[in-house]
Amino acid sequence: MTNKFVGKRIDRVDARDKVTGKALYSADFYQEDMLYLKVLRAPHPHARINSVDVTNARKIPGVVMAITAKDIAWVKNFGMIFKDQEVLVREKTRYMGDALAIVAAETPAIARQALDYIEVDYEPLQVLSDPLQAMDKKAPYIHEPREENCEPGYNPGNLLCSHRLERGDVEKGFAEADKIIENEIRTPHVEHVALQPEAGVAKYDKDTGVCTMWVATQWLHDIQADVAQALNLKAEQVQIIQPAIGGAFGKREDVSVHIIIGLMSILTGRLVKMEMTREELMITQNKRHPIIFRYKTGVKKDGTITAWEAEVIGDTGAYASTGSAVVHQALYMCTGPYNVPHLKGVSYTVYTNNTYAGAMRGFGATQAAFAYETQMDCIAAELGIDPLEFRRKNAYELGSITPNGQILTTSVGIKETLDKAAEIFGYEPGRLSKEVNGKIRGVGVSSSMFGCGYGEGFPDHSIVDLEVTREGKILVRSAAADVGQGILTVVCQIVAEVLDIPMDLVEMAPGDTHATRNAGSTSATRQTIFSGNAAKLAAEELLGKIYHRASLELSKHHPQFLVRDGEVVLQGTETRISLAQLARISREKGDPLQAEGCYFPRTDVPDEATGQGRLVYVAYTFNTHITEVEIDKYTGETKVLRVVAVPDVGRVINRVGVEGQSEGGTVMGLGMALMEKQVIEEGITKNADLSTYLIPTSLDMPEIITDIVESGDAAGPYGAKGVGEPALLPAAPAIINAIYNATGIRFYHTPVTPDEILQALQARASKNF
């Protein structure tokens, strides 16, 4: 059967509103009588707070309210996993983004002015900005120790948690190896740079006791729960309405303005608005975790990997956020999509006085991909084996076992991605660098894997509700956040496919905690699988109800029906009835045409001692990049010339959407490889604006060719898998590996800057001379 919509190049359902300016983002909401909020942040990254005096700020004309922690003793701590963050700091600051006071004023200018009149008395404490330093038992505590995070030999106040991974006998594997390769590989803080800064508007209704917010989030119902518990409200007393979202990449999983606008709307009884500046956002909000990887790999002369040992140390900053999950996922993905019979590893998630780290595209798997692909390239070079052939020799296939012990029984297309990428690129095994007019060219290969969904036994589901409206259209209610990746379009495609109706007859209701049910977060590359499946189940149920109602109205003999252009047609006749008529009749008879779909698969909680399980993730997405770079040996500047990207997505739902994710992920990886680093020294952010924090521009764009492997039979609708995060994973390591191929110089960190390349080239030339 040929699909009408699935697998096709379908325009985004929200595109017209965005390009015409009709779409409203959080910062666009405005009323003349609303108050504006500003927050006084920490004066020092680690300090004992003696007092915060807002007396003079309250005297400024136009200031309606100024509060400190002592004014809100009833407010509780918040946090994604551990409730370790205070809304307003009571005793000490742990990083520069900690909030000390909130001002509500009639204009933004007055609110900003009032911050200058707040007096803070504090005593600086030792700043811990290095996770290795913070792990030392002699280091001062950033948080009070908890029994569950006590690891012998390490600081109990600074070690958030540790995880372990073990399968086989790693010592036996090393004994079988002909060579053992050891490396330390590092990744830095990286900022998300979502186009839209954090902003939100809130209004409290005293009569109903409901606080309504118009604010962006990747996870409506979880943020609703976190806001409610912090403000001592029931979940139903917090209504979050999702505006258009200008990018996220994981940043909007965390609370930003949400609790503050809710709190101040309750205290003032007025509509309030808070909008962060880019500088404030870059100092206060979560980053990608800096991670140290220490790898030891055993390998035979023929290229067979025998053993892999890993130590993973992640800097989660001042607060936990999702750090415990991110860092241990970096451990769980430590060997990439490669067969390793014996492995052992441990991860440590460590508090420091840096800006806290949390979810960012890849969720630990991005850092791990750079690490294991660097290690794989080093091994291939040590053995004298072509890097693509070395990867292919060890790559997963049906029956392979992941580091967590999951046996892969379906949709394993990693070798196909390698083969197709090589064919399209025109890859030449053993290719050496080429130099023309002082420009050196090199080629790098990288592959990756990503586990889709939360996995690891974490409750994970999505609910989609459908209804035939009086106009004969299909109204879709889903809380799935579209942060730019296109899930709303995917859901509409699936509904239109099942019901066999035009796409313009499918409409999406706005995301709203009071009108849509939980779809989980837009993260973990899960929405196509989870909300896509839920939409398909709901559409199938609705189709049955439509046919049943049509049979009652048109024939009692249960004949065959077709839905065509908004009408139900009795096959072989001219008899037909519109969906609008059916909807009206069904409502009149008290049985409206409605359906729900819920997708709720189960996964295993990995064993605490070994990290092993049977079904740890519902699906794995694979991806391969082959990249060509050109390096100016006189300046060190690297230009990425072309990238061939081949993801295995199981089955394509929206082809242009997959291509867009691939191109966007490639560009983000280019930034990670060559320029992006949030510089934090002694807890102080040094480049908190877009003139000093560099990201790729149109001038940096390479030629990007995306082809797709459809290995099929995955957990998602029609055999689909997700692609949002996997699109990024191989990009940076392929570029760094290409730099090695061009120069013969290996870099074990990101980003690799022109100065570093030039210095390395000059040092080698001086040594050879």
Tab-separated table of C-alpha atoms in Angstrom, residues 111-454:
chain	number	residue	atom	x	y	z
A	111	ALA	CA	12.743	47.227	37.943
A	112	ARG	CA	16.334	47.283	36.662
A	113	GLN	CA	17.059	50.501	38.541
A	114	ALA	CA	15.742	49.048	41.777
A	115	LEU	CA	18.283	46.217	41.689
A	116	ASP	CA	21.053	48.812	42.173
A	117	TYR	CA	19.502	49.874	45.487
A	118	ILE	CA	19.533	46.420	47.057
A	119	GLU	CA	22.310	45.935	49.599
A	120	VAL	CA	23.927	42.518	50.104
A	121	ASP	CA	26.283	41.643	52.937
A	122	TYR	CA	28.225	38.458	52.212
A	123	GLU	CA	31.376	36.510	53.044
A	124	PRO	CA	33.211	34.893	50.101
A	125	LEU	CA	33.949	31.170	50.381
A	126	GLN	CA	36.418	29.020	48.455
A	127	VAL	CA	35.275	28.578	44.868
A	128	LEU	CA	35.408	25.053	43.421
A	129	SER	CA	35.390	25.205	39.635
A	130	ASP	CA	37.202	21.938	38.848
A	131	PRO	CA	35.285	18.682	39.432
A	132	LEU	CA	38.500	16.838	40.291
A	133	GLN	CA	39.213	19.419	42.971
A	134	ALA	CA	35.628	19.252	44.223
A	135	MET	CA	35.805	15.447	44.571
A	136	ASP	CA	38.692	15.738	47.034
A	137	LYS	CA	37.572	14.939	50.580
A	138	LYS	CA	39.400	18.040	51.837
A	139	ALA	CA	37.381	20.407	49.641
A	140	PRO	CA	34.619	22.480	51.290
A	141	TYR	CA	31.074	21.229	50.893
A	142	ILE	CA	28.925	22.890	48.236
A	143	HIS	CA	25.858	21.000	49.506
A	144	GLU	CA	25.343	19.200	52.768
A	145	PRO	CA	26.212	15.489	52.449
A	146	ARG	CA	23.449	12.968	51.860
A	147	GLU	CA	23.792	9.334	52.884
A	148	GLU	CA	22.905	8.024	49.429
A	149	ASN	CA	25.760	9.850	47.675
A	150	CYS	CA	28.551	8.693	49.978
A	151	GLU	CA	31.289	7.088	47.865
A	152	PRO	CA	34.366	5.950	49.819
A	153	GLY	CA	37.333	8.218	49.205
A	154	TYR	CA	35.345	11.135	47.742
A	155	ASN	CA	33.780	14.330	49.055
A	156	PRO	CA	30.253	13.500	50.298
A	157	GLY	CA	29.013	17.084	49.901
A	158	ASN	CA	30.178	17.464	46.320
A	159	LEU	CA	29.659	14.024	44.797
A	160	LEU	CA	26.034	13.972	43.658
A	161	CYS	CA	26.042	10.311	42.621
A	162	SER	CA	27.978	7.520	40.936
A	163	HIS	CA	26.975	4.691	38.573
A	164	ARG	CA	28.624	1.479	37.439
A	165	LEU	CA	28.678	-0.630	34.315
A	166	GLU	CA	30.100	-4.115	33.984
A	167	ARG	CA	29.712	-7.022	31.579
A	168	GLY	CA	32.030	-9.943	30.991
A	169	ASP	CA	35.543	-10.086	32.461
A	170	VAL	CA	37.489	-6.966	31.534
A	171	GLU	CA	40.804	-8.316	32.831
A	172	LYS	CA	40.405	-11.394	30.641
A	173	GLY	CA	39.672	-9.119	27.674
A	174	PHE	CA	42.809	-7.086	28.252
A	175	ALA	CA	44.864	-10.275	28.561
A	176	GLU	CA	43.579	-11.348	25.130
A	177	ALA	CA	44.535	-8.011	23.529
A	178	ASP	CA	47.625	-7.434	21.400
A	179	LYS	CA	47.530	-3.706	22.116
A	180	ILE	CA	46.059	-1.535	24.848
A	181	ILE	CA	45.285	2.107	24.069
A	182	GLU	CA	44.611	4.631	26.835
A	183	ASN	CA	43.444	8.224	26.425
A	184	GLU	CA	41.861	11.070	28.365
A	185	ILE	CA	39.292	13.031	26.376
A	186	ARG	CA	37.463	16.184	27.490
A	187	THR	CA	34.466	18.257	26.483
A	188	PRO	CA	33.612	21.759	27.854
A	189	HIS	CA	30.576	23.769	28.923
A	190	VAL	CA	28.431	24.524	25.870
A	191	GLU	CA	25.513	26.968	25.693
A	192	HIS	CA	22.299	26.007	23.879
A	193	VAL	CA	21.822	29.414	22.191
A	194	ALA	CA	18.145	28.896	21.520
A	195	LEU	CA	16.960	31.823	19.423
A	196	GLN	CA	14.292	32.826	21.958
A	197	PRO	CA	15.474	33.920	25.441
A	198	GLU	CA	13.523	32.802	28.489
A	199	ALA	CA	10.351	34.809	29.109
A	200	GLY	CA	6.896	34.316	30.574
A	201	VAL	CA	3.689	35.964	31.713
A	202	ALA	CA	1.501	34.871	34.643
A	203	LYS	CA	-1.819	35.854	36.157
A	204	TYR	CA	-3.382	34.625	39.398
A	205	ASP	CA	-7.153	34.358	39.760
A	206	LYS	CA	-8.055	34.750	43.447
A	207	ASP	CA	-11.567	33.456	42.863
A	208	THR	CA	-10.554	30.130	41.321
A	209	GLY	CA	-7.131	29.865	42.943
A	210	VAL	CA	-5.593	29.116	39.534
A	211	CYS	CA	-2.313	30.629	38.378
A	212	THR	CA	-2.223	30.735	34.569
A	213	MET	CA	1.091	31.067	32.761
A	214	TRP	CA	1.985	31.687	29.152
A	215	VAL	CA	5.522	30.344	29.067
A	216	ALA	CA	7.574	27.968	26.930
A	217	THR	CA	8.627	24.561	28.170
A	218	GLN	CA	9.623	21.216	26.722
A	219	TRP	CA	7.464	19.390	29.238
A	220	LEU	CA	4.147	20.995	30.166
A	221	HIS	CA	2.994	18.629	32.863
A	222	ASP	CA	6.316	18.071	34.617
A	223	ILE	CA	6.987	21.802	34.865
A	224	GLN	CA	3.401	22.227	36.079
A	225	ALA	CA	4.140	19.722	38.855
A	226	ASP	CA	7.439	21.375	39.818
A	227	VAL	CA	5.862	24.849	39.965
A	228	ALA	CA	2.913	23.552	41.987
A	229	GLN	CA	5.019	21.779	44.609
A	230	ALA	CA	7.357	24.783	44.977
A	231	LEU	CA	4.428	27.160	45.529
A	232	ASN	CA	2.427	24.770	47.726
A	233	LEU	CA	-0.357	24.486	45.170
A	234	LYS	CA	-2.214	21.524	43.734
A	235	ALA	CA	-1.254	20.659	40.168
A	236	GLU	CA	-4.668	21.743	38.891
A	237	GLN	CA	-4.048	25.211	40.368
A	238	VAL	CA	-1.239	25.759	37.860
A	239	GLN	CA	-2.238	26.155	34.226
A	240	ILE	CA	0.541	26.424	31.663
A	241	ILE	CA	-0.412	27.438	28.128
A	242	GLN	CA	2.268	26.751	25.552
A	243	PRO	CA	3.101	29.652	23.231
A	244	ALA	CA	5.249	29.205	20.132
A	245	ILE	CA	8.732	28.048	21.115
A	246	GLY	CA	11.866	29.570	19.610
A	247	GLY	CA	14.189	26.609	20.042
A	248	ALA	CA	15.131	24.644	23.138
A	249	PHE	CA	17.805	21.914	22.686
A	250	GLY	CA	17.203	20.788	26.290
A	251	LYS	CA	17.403	24.184	27.997
A	252	ARG	CA	13.615	24.407	28.412
A	253	GLU	CA	13.447	21.142	30.352
A	254	ASP	CA	14.564	23.124	33.387
A	255	VAL	CA	12.602	25.720	35.319
A	256	SER	CA	13.669	29.244	34.396
A	257	VAL	CA	11.112	32.029	34.922
A	258	HIS	CA	8.209	29.704	35.706
A	259	ILE	CA	8.202	29.670	39.509
A	260	ILE	CA	9.158	33.334	39.785
A	261	ILE	CA	6.311	34.601	37.593
A	262	GLY	CA	3.846	32.321	39.361
A	263	LEU	CA	5.039	33.462	42.776
A	264	MET	CA	4.912	37.172	41.951
A	265	SER	CA	1.505	36.970	40.302
A	266	ILE	CA	0.175	35.436	43.534
A	267	LEU	CA	1.876	37.999	45.792
A	268	THR	CA	0.976	41.087	43.732
A	269	GLY	CA	-2.416	39.949	42.456
A	270	ARG	CA	-1.500	41.365	39.036
A	271	LEU	CA	-0.399	40.172	35.640
A	272	VAL	CA	3.403	39.910	35.689
A	273	LYS	CA	6.046	39.438	33.021
A	274	MET	CA	9.669	38.390	33.200
A	275	GLU	CA	12.090	38.339	30.289
A	276	MET	CA	15.738	37.402	30.643
A	277	THR	CA	18.479	39.173	28.743
A	278	ARG	CA	20.882	37.033	26.746
A	279	GLU	CA	23.650	37.764	29.266
A	280	GLU	CA	21.453	36.799	32.225
A	281	LEU	CA	20.384	33.651	30.418
A	282	MET	CA	23.952	32.578	29.664
A	283	ILE	CA	25.069	33.111	33.266
A	284	THR	CA	22.090	31.595	35.071
A	285	GLN	CA	20.652	28.783	32.960
A	286	ASN	CA	21.878	25.246	32.381
A	287	LYS	CA	24.738	24.215	30.071
A	288	ARG	CA	25.956	21.059	28.408
A	289	HIS	CA	27.933	19.072	30.979
A	290	PRO	CA	31.723	19.252	30.740
A	291	ILE	CA	32.872	15.644	30.986
A	292	ILE	CA	36.243	13.949	31.424
A	293	PHE	CA	36.523	10.499	29.790
A	294	ARG	CA	39.354	8.162	30.702
A	295	TYR	CA	39.339	5.232	28.297
A	296	LYS	CA	41.370	2.053	28.185
A	297	THR	CA	40.706	-0.253	25.232
A	298	GLY	CA	42.145	-3.647	24.357
A	299	VAL	CA	42.322	-4.717	20.721
A	300	LYS	CA	43.807	-7.511	18.630
A	301	LYS	CA	46.071	-6.917	15.643
A	302	ASP	CA	43.247	-7.762	13.249
A	303	GLY	CA	41.138	-4.930	14.734
A	304	THR	CA	38.860	-6.967	17.017
A	305	ILE	CA	38.039	-5.094	20.217
A	306	THR	CA	38.487	-7.323	23.266
A	307	ALA	CA	37.900	-5.032	26.249
A	308	TRP	CA	36.908	-1.485	27.176
A	309	GLU	CA	37.237	0.298	30.497
A	310	ALA	CA	35.856	3.772	31.168
A	311	GLU	CA	35.908	6.373	33.912
A	312	VAL	CA	33.495	9.256	33.327
A	313	ILE	CA	33.563	12.419	35.467
A	314	GLY	CA	30.858	15.005	34.846
A	315	ASP	CA	30.686	18.563	36.191
A	316	THR	CA	27.025	19.198	36.994
A	317	GLY	CA	27.707	22.657	38.416
A	318	ALA	CA	25.961	24.139	41.440
A	319	TYR	CA	22.766	22.083	41.186
A	320	ALA	CA	21.780	18.619	40.033
A	321	SER	CA	19.182	19.395	37.349
A	322	THR	CA	19.283	16.223	35.212
A	323	GLY	CA	22.986	15.689	35.842
A	324	SER	CA	22.709	12.281	37.448
A	325	ALA	CA	20.969	10.965	34.317
A	326	VAL	CA	23.149	12.807	31.791
A	327	VAL	CA	26.491	11.670	33.167
A	328	HIS	CA	25.528	8.050	33.616
A	329	GLN	CA	24.123	7.987	30.070
A	330	ALA	CA	27.569	9.132	28.931
A	331	LEU	CA	28.856	6.026	30.712
A	332	TYR	CA	26.167	3.733	29.305
A	333	MET	CA	27.016	4.848	25.750
A	334	CYS	CA	30.773	4.676	26.316
A	335	THR	CA	31.555	2.072	23.615
A	336	GLY	CA	29.321	3.484	20.893
A	337	PRO	CA	27.740	1.177	18.291
A	338	TYR	CA	30.542	-1.369	18.548
A	339	ASN	CA	30.773	-4.935	19.833
A	340	VAL	CA	32.773	-5.186	23.044
A	341	PRO	CA	32.658	-8.534	24.879
A	342	HIS	CA	34.222	-7.319	28.118
A	343	LEU	CA	33.636	-3.883	29.608
A	344	LYS	CA	33.746	-2.066	32.901
A	345	GLY	CA	33.073	1.517	33.851
A	346	VAL	CA	32.167	4.014	36.532
A	347	SER	CA	30.742	7.529	36.351
A	348	TYR	CA	30.810	10.360	38.877
A	349	THR	CA	28.473	13.351	38.823
A	350	VAL	CA	30.087	16.198	40.742
A	351	TYR	CA	28.866	19.517	42.167
A	352	THR	CA	31.021	22.605	41.506
A	353	ASN	CA	30.457	26.359	41.739
A	354	ASN	CA	30.047	26.625	37.983
A	355	THR	CA	26.742	27.345	36.256
A	356	TYR	CA	24.658	24.229	36.672
A	357	ALA	CA	24.549	21.799	33.755
A	358	GLY	CA	21.504	19.919	32.512
A	359	ALA	CA	19.885	18.515	29.422
A	360	MET	CA	21.318	19.529	26.057
A	361	ARG	CA	20.816	17.851	22.708
A	362	GLY	CA	22.231	14.345	23.140
A	363	PHE	CA	21.967	14.204	26.935
A	364	GLY	CA	25.458	12.846	27.618
A	365	ALA	CA	25.527	10.761	24.441
A	366	THR	CA	26.949	13.758	22.533
A	367	GLN	CA	29.991	14.021	24.778
A	368	ALA	CA	30.328	10.224	24.758
A	369	ALA	CA	30.221	10.116	20.941
A	370	PHE	CA	33.118	12.543	20.712
A	371	ALA	CA	35.045	10.450	23.227
A	372	TYR	CA	34.480	6.984	21.783
A	373	GLU	CA	34.910	8.148	18.183
A	374	THR	CA	38.208	9.798	19.123
A	375	GLN	CA	39.257	6.558	20.802
A	376	MET	CA	38.185	4.488	17.782
A	377	ASP	CA	40.180	6.721	15.451
A	378	CYS	CA	43.244	6.474	17.694
A	379	ILE	CA	43.018	2.677	17.704
A	380	ALA	CA	42.634	2.510	13.921
A	381	ALA	CA	45.703	4.725	13.484
A	382	GLU	CA	47.709	2.644	15.978
A	383	LEU	CA	46.846	-0.563	14.106
A	384	GLY	CA	47.285	0.932	10.647
A	385	ILE	CA	43.714	0.013	9.686
A	386	ASP	CA	41.463	2.322	7.666
A	387	PRO	CA	39.158	4.108	10.161
A	388	LEU	CA	35.965	3.259	8.270
A	389	GLU	CA	36.915	-0.385	7.886
A	390	PHE	CA	37.835	-0.593	11.577
A	391	ARG	CA	34.430	0.752	12.529
A	392	ARG	CA	32.629	-1.580	10.148
A	393	LYS	CA	34.498	-4.601	11.473
A	394	ASN	CA	33.296	-3.940	15.021
A	395	ALA	CA	29.884	-2.410	14.267
A	396	TYR	CA	26.641	-3.756	15.700
A	397	GLU	CA	24.410	-6.154	13.830
A	398	LEU	CA	21.333	-8.156	14.744
A	399	GLY	CA	22.123	-10.094	17.933
A	400	SER	CA	24.710	-7.611	19.196
A	401	ILE	CA	24.641	-6.674	22.881
A	402	THR	CA	24.700	-3.060	24.074
A	403	PRO	CA	26.795	-1.968	27.082
A	404	ASN	CA	23.636	-2.368	29.201
A	405	GLY	CA	23.151	-5.980	28.097
A	406	GLN	CA	20.247	-5.337	25.717
A	407	ILE	CA	20.234	-7.783	22.781
A	408	LEU	CA	19.447	-5.947	19.531
A	409	THR	CA	16.747	-7.886	17.729
A	410	THR	CA	15.515	-5.342	15.201
A	411	SER	CA	16.340	-2.156	13.259
A	412	VAL	CA	20.148	-2.216	13.415
A	413	GLY	CA	21.300	-0.215	10.407
A	414	ILE	CA	24.735	0.985	11.504
A	415	LYS	CA	26.682	-0.933	8.844
A	416	GLU	CA	24.281	0.275	6.166
A	417	THR	CA	24.919	3.882	7.250
A	418	LEU	CA	28.676	3.343	6.924
A	419	ASP	CA	28.349	1.750	3.481
A	420	LYS	CA	25.942	4.335	2.105
A	421	ALA	CA	27.977	7.260	3.459
A	422	ALA	CA	31.144	5.847	1.893
A	423	GLU	CA	29.432	5.362	-1.456
A	424	ILE	CA	27.944	8.861	-1.598
A	425	PHE	CA	31.134	10.534	-0.377
A	426	GLY	CA	33.365	8.598	-2.739
A	427	TYR	CA	35.408	7.434	0.217
A	428	GLU	CA	38.873	6.061	-0.528
A	429	PRO	CA	40.247	3.649	2.115
A	430	GLY	CA	43.627	4.737	3.435
A	431	ARG	CA	43.205	8.201	1.942
A	432	LEU	CA	46.042	10.587	2.822
A	433	SER	CA	45.792	14.336	3.267
A	434	LYS	CA	46.232	16.628	0.278
A	435	GLU	CA	47.897	20.062	0.233
A	436	VAL	CA	47.158	22.789	-2.318
A	437	ASN	CA	48.462	26.375	-1.964
A	438	GLY	CA	49.024	26.096	1.768
A	439	LYS	CA	45.611	24.497	2.377
A	440	ILE	CA	45.589	20.937	3.730
A	441	ARG	CA	42.570	18.723	3.209
A	442	GLY	CA	41.578	15.744	5.309
A	443	VAL	CA	38.666	13.358	5.711
A	444	GLY	CA	37.140	12.125	8.961
A	445	VAL	CA	34.688	9.335	9.750
A	446	SER	CA	32.390	9.046	12.734
A	447	SER	CA	29.451	6.838	13.719
A	448	SER	CA	27.114	6.922	16.691
A	449	MET	CA	24.205	5.344	18.524
A	450	PHE	CA	21.430	6.821	20.630
A	451	GLY	CA	18.834	5.140	22.841
A	452	CYS	CA	15.401	6.635	22.140
A	453	GLY	CA	13.035	7.473	24.983
A	454	TYR	CA	13.764	7.938	28.661
